[in-house]
mmCIF file of N, CA and C in Angstrom:
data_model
loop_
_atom_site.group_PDB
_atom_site.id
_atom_site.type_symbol
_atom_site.label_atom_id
_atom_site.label_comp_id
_atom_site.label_asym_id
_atom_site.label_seq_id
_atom_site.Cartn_x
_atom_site.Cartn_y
_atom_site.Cartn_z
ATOM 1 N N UNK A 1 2.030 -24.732 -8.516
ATOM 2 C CA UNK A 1 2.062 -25.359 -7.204
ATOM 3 C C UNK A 1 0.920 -24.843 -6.332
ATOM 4 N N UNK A 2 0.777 -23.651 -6.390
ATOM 5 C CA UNK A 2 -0.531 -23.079 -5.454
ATOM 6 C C UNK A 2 -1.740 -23.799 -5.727
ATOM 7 N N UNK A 3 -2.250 -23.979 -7.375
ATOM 8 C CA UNK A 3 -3.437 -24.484 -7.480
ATOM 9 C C UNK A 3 -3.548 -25.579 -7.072
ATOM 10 N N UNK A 4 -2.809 -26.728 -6.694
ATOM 11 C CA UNK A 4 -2.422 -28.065 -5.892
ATOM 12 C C UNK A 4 -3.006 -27.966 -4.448
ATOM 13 N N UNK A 5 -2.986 -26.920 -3.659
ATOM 14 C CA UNK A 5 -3.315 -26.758 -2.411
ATOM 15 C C UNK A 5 -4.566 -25.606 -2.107
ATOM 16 N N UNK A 6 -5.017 -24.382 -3.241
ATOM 17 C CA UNK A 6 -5.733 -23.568 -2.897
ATOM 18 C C UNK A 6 -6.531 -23.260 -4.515
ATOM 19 N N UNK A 7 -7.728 -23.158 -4.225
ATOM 20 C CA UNK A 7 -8.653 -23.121 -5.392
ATOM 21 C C UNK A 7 -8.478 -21.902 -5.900
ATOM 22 N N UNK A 8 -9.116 -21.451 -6.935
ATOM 23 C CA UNK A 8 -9.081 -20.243 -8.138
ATOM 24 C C UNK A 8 -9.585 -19.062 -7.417
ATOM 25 N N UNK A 9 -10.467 -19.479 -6.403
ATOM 26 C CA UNK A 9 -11.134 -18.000 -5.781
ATOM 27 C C UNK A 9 -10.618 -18.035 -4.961
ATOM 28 N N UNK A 10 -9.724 -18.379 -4.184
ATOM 29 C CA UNK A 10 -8.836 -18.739 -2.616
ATOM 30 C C UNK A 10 -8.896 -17.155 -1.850
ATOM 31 N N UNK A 11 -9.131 -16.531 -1.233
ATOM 32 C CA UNK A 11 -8.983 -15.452 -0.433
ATOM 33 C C UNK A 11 -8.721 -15.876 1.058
ATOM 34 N N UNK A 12 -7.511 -15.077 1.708
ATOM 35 C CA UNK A 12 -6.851 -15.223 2.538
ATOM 36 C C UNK A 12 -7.216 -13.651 3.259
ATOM 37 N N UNK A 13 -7.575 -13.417 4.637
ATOM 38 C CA UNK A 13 -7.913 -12.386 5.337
ATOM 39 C C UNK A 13 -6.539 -12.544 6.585
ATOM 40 N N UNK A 14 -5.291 -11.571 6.298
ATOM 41 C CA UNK A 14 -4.507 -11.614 7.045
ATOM 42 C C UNK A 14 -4.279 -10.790 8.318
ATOM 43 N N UNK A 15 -4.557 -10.303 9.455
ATOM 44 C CA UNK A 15 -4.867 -9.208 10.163
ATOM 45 C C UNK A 15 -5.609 -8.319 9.168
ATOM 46 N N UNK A 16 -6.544 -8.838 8.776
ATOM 47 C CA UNK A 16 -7.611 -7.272 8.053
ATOM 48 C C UNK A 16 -6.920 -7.257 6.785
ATOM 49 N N UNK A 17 -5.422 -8.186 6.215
ATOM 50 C CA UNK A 17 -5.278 -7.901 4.883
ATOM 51 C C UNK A 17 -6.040 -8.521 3.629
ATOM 52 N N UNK A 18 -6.344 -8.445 2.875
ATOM 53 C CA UNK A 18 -7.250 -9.506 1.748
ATOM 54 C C UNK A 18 -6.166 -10.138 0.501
ATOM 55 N N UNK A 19 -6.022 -11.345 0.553
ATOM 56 C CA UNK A 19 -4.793 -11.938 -0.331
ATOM 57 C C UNK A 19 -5.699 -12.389 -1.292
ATOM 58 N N UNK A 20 -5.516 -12.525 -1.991
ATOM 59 C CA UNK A 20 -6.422 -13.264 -3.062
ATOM 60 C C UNK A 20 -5.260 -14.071 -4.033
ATOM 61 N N UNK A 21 -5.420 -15.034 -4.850
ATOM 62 C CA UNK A 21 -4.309 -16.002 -5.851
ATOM 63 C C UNK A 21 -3.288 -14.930 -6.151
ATOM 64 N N UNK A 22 -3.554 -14.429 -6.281
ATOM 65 C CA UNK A 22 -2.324 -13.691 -7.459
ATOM 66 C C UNK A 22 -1.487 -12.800 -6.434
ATOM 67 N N UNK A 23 -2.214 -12.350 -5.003
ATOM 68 C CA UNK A 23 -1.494 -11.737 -4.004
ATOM 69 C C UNK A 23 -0.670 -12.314 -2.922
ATOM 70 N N UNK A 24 -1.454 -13.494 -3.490
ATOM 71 C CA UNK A 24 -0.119 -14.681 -2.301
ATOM 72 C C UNK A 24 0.575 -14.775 -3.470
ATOM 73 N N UNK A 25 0.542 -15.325 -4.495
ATOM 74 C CA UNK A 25 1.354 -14.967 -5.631
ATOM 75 C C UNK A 25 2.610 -14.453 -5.684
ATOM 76 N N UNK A 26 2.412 -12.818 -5.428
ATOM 77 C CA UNK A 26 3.014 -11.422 -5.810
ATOM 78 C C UNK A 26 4.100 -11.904 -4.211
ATOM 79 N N UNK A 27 3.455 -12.227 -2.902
ATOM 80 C CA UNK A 27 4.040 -11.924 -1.487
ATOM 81 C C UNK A 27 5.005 -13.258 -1.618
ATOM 82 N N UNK A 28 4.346 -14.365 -2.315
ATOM 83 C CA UNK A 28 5.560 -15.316 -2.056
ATOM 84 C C UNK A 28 6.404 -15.257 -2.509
ATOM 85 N N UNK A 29 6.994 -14.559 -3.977
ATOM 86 C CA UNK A 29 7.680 -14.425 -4.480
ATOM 87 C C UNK A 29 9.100 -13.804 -3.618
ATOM 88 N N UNK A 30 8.776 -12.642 -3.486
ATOM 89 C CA UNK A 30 9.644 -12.490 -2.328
ATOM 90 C C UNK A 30 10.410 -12.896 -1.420
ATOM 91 N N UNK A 31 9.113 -12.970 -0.326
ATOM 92 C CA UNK A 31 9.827 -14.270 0.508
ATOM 93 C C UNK A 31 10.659 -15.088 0.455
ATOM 94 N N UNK A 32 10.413 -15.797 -0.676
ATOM 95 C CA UNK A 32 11.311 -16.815 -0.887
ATOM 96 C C UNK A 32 13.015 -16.861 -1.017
ATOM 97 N N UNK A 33 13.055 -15.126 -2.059
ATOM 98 C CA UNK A 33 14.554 -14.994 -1.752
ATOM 99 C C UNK A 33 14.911 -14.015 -0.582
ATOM 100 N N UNK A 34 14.169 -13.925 0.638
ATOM 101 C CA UNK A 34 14.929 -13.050 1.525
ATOM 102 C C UNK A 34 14.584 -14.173 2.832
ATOM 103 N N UNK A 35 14.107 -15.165 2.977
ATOM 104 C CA UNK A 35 13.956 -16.005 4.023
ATOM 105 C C UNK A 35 15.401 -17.132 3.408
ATOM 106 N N UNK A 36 16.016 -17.136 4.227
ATOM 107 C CA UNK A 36 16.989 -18.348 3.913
ATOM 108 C C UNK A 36 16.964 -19.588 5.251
ATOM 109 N N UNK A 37 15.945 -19.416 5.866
ATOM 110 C CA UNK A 37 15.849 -20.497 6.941
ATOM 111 C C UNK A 37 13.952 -20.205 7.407
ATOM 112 N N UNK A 38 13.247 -21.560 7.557
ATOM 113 C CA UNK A 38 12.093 -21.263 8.147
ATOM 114 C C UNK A 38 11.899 -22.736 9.012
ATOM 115 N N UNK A 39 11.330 -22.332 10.069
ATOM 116 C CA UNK A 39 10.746 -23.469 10.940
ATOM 117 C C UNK A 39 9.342 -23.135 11.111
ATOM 118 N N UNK A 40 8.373 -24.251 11.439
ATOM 119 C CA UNK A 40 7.348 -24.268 11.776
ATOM 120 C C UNK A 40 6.692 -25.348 12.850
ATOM 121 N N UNK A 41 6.530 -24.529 13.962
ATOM 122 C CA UNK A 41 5.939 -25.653 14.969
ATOM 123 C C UNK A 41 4.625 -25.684 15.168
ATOM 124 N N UNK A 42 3.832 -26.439 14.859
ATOM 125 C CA UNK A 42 2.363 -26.582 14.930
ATOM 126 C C UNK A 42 2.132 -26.864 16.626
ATOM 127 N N UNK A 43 1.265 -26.196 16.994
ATOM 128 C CA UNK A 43 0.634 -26.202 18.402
ATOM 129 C C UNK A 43 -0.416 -26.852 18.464
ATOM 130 N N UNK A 44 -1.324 -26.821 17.849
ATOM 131 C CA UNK A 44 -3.083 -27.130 18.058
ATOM 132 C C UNK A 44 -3.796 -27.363 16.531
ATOM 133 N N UNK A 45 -4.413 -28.193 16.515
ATOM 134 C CA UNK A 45 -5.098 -28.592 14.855
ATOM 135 C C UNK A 45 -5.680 -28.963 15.022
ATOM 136 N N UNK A 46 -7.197 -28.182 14.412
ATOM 137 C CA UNK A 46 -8.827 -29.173 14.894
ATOM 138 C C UNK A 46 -9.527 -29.077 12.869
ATOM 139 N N UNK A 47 -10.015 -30.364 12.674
ATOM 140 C CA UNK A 47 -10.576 -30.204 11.700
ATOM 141 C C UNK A 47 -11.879 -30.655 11.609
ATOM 142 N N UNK A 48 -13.071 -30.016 11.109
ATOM 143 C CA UNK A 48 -14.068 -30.562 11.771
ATOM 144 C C UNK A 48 -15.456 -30.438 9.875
ATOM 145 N N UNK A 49 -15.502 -31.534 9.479
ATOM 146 C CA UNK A 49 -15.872 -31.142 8.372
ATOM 147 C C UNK A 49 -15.443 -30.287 7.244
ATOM 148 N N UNK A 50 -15.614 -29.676 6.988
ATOM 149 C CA UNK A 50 -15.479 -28.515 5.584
ATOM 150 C C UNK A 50 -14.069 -27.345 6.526
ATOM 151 N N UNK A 51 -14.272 -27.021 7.773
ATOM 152 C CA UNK A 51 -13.586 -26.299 8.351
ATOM 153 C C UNK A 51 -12.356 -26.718 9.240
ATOM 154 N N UNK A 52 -11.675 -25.732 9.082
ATOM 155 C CA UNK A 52 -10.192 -26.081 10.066
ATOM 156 C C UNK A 52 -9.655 -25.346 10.952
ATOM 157 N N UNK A 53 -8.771 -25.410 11.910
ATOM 158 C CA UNK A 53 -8.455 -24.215 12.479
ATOM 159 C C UNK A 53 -6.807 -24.370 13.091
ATOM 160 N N UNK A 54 -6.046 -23.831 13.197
ATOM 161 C CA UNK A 54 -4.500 -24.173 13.750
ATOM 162 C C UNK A 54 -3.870 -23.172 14.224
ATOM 163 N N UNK A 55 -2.705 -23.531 15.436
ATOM 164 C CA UNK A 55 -2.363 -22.398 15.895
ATOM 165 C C UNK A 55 -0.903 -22.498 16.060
ATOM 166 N N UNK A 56 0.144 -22.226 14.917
ATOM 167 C CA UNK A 56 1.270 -22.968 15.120
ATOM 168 C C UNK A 56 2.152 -21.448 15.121
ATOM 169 N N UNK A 57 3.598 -21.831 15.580
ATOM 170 C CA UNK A 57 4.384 -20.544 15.562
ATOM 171 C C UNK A 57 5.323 -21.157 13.999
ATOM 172 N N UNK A 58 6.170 -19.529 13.445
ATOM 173 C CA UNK A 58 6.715 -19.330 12.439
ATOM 174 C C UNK A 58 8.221 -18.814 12.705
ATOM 175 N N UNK A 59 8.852 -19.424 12.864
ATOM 176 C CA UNK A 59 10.686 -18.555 12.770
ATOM 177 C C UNK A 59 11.431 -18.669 11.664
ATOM 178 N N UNK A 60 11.743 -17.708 10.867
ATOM 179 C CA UNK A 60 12.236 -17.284 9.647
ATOM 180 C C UNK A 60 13.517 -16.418 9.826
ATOM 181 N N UNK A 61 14.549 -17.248 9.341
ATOM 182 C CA UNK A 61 15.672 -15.894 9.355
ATOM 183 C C UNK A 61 16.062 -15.751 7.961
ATOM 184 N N UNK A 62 16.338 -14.489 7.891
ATOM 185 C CA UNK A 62 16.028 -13.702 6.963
ATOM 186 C C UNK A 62 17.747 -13.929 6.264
ATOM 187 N N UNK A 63 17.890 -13.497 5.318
ATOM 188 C CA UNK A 63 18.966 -13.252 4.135
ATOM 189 C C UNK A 63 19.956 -12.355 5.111
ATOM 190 N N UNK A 64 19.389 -11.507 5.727
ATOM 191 C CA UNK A 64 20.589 -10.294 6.534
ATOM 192 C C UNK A 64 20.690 -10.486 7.820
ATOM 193 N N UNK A 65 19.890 -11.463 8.070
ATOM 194 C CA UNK A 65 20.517 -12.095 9.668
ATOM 195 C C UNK A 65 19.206 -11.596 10.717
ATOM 196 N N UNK A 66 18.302 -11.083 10.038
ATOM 197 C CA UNK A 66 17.278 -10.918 11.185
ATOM 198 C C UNK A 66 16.445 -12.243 11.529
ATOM 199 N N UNK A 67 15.599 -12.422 12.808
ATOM 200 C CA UNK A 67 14.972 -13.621 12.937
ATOM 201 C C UNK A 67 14.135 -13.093 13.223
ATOM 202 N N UNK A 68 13.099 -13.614 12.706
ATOM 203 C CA UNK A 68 11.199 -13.203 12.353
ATOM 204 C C UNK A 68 10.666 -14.066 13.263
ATOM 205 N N UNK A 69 9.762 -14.222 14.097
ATOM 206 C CA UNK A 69 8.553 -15.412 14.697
ATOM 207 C C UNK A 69 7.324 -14.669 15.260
ATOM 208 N N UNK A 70 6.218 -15.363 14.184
ATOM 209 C CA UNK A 70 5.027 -15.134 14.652
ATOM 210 C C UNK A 70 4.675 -16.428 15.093
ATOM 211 N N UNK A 71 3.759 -15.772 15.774
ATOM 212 C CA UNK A 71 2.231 -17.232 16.276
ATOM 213 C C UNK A 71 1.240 -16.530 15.613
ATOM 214 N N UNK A 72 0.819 -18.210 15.170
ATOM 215 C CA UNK A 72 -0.101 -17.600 13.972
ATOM 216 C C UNK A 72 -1.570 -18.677 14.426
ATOM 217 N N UNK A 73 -2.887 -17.642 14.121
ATOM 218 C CA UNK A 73 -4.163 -18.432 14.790
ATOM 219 C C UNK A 73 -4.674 -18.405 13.264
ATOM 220 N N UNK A 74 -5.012 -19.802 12.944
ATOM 221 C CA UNK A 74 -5.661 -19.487 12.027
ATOM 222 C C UNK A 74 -7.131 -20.640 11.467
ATOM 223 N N UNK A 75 -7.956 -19.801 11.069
ATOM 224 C CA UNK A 75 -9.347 -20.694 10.413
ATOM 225 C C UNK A 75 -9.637 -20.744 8.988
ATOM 226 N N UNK A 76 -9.764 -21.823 8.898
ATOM 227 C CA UNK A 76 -10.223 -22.181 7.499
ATOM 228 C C UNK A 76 -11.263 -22.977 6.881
ATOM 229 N N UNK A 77 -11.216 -22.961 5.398
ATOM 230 C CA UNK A 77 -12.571 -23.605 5.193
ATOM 231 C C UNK A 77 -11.978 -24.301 3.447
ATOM 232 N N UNK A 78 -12.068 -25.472 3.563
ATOM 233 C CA UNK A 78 -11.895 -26.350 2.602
ATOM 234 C C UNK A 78 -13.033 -26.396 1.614
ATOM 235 N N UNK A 79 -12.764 -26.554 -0.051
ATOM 236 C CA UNK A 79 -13.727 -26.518 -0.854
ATOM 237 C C UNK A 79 -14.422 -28.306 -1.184
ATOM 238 N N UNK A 80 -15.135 -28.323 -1.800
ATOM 239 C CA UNK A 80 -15.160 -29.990 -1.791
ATOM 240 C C UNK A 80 -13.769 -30.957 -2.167
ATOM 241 N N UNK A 81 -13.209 -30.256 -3.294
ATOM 242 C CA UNK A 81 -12.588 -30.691 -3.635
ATOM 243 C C UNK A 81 -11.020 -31.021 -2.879
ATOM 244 N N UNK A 82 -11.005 -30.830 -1.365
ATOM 245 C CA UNK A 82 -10.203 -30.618 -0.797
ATOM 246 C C UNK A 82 -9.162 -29.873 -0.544
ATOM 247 N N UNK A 83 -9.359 -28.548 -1.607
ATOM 248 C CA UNK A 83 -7.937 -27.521 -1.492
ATOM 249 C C UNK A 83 -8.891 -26.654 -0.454
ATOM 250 N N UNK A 84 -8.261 -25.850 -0.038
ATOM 251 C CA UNK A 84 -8.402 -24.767 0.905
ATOM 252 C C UNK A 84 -8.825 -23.600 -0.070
ATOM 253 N N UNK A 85 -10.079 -22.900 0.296
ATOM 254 C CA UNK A 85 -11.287 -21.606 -0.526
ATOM 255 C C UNK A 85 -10.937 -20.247 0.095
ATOM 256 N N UNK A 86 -10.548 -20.833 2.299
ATOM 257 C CA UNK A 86 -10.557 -19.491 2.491
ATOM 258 C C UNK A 86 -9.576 -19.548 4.181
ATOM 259 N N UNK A 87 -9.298 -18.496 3.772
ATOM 260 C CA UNK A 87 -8.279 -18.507 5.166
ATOM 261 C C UNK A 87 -8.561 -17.347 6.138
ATOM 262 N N UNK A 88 -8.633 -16.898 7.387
ATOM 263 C CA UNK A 88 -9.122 -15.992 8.277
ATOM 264 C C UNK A 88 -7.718 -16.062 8.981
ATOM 265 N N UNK A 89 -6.673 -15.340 9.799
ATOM 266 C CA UNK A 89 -5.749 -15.645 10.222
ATOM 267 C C UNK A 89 -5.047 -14.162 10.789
ATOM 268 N N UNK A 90 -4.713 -14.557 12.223
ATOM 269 C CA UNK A 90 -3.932 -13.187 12.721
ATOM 270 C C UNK A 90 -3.174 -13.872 13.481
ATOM 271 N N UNK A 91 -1.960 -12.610 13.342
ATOM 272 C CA UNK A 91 -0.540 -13.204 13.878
ATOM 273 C C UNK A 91 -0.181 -12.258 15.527
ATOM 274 N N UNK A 92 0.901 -12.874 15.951
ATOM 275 C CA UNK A 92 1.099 -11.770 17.096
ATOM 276 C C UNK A 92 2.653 -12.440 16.956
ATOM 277 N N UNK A 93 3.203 -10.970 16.792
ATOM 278 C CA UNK A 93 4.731 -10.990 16.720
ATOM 279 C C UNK A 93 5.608 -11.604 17.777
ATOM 280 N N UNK A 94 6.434 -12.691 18.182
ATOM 281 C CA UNK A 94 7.078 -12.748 19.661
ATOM 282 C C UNK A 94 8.794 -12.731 19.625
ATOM 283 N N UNK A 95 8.842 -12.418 20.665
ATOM 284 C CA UNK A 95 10.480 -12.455 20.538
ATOM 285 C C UNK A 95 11.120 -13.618 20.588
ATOM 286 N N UNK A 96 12.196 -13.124 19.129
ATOM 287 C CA UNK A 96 13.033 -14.874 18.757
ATOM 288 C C UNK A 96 14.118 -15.233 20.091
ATOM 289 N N UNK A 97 14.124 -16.711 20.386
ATOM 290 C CA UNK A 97 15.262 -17.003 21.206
ATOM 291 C C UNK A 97 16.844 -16.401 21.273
ATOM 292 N N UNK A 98 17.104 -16.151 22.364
ATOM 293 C CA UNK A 98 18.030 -15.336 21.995
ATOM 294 C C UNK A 98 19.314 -16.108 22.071
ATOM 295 N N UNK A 99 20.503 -15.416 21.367
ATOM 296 C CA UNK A 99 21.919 -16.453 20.490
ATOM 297 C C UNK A 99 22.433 -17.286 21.756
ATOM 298 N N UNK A 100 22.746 -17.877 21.003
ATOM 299 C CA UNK A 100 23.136 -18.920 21.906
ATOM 300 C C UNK A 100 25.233 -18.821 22.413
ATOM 301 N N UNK A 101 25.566 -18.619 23.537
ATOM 302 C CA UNK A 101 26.682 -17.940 23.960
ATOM 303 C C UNK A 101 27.887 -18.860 23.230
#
């Protein structure tokens, strides 16, 4: 499924982390069984040739009841072939809505 959306050399720069195929790989795996709910609201999307850029928030609740939300800024750069080569992207943690009475 990854190679569908991100090419063979794909590197992802996450706050200063370096993901490369096999490290989004290794991180999604995870995820997948400890997120049991995710939303995503896209804010802003500019695409301008070869490059992209978006700034959407992330709320994830977790398997044990915690709720995760980043806002996430992020730039990119598409290969010809239309998958995504490279990702630049930093998050800033915010506080989830709180329960509802």
């Amino acid at each position: 499924v990854i190679d569908l959306s991100y090419t063979p050399d794909f590197e992802q720069y996450n706050d200063g982390i370096r993901l490369d195929r096999e490290s989004l790989i290794r991180h999604a795996r995870p995820a997948r069984k400890n997120v049991v709910g995710i939303r995503t609201d896209v804010h802003d999307v500019l695409v301008s040739g070869d490059r992209f850029a978006a700034r959407y928030t992330i709320r994830a609740e977790m398997r044990k009841g915690a709720i995760l939300v980043n806002e996430v800024y992020m730039f990119g750069h598409y290969a010809a072939d239309g998958r995504i080569r490279r990702i630049d992207s930093i998050t800033r943690t915010i506080s989830p809505d709180p329960p509802a009475p």
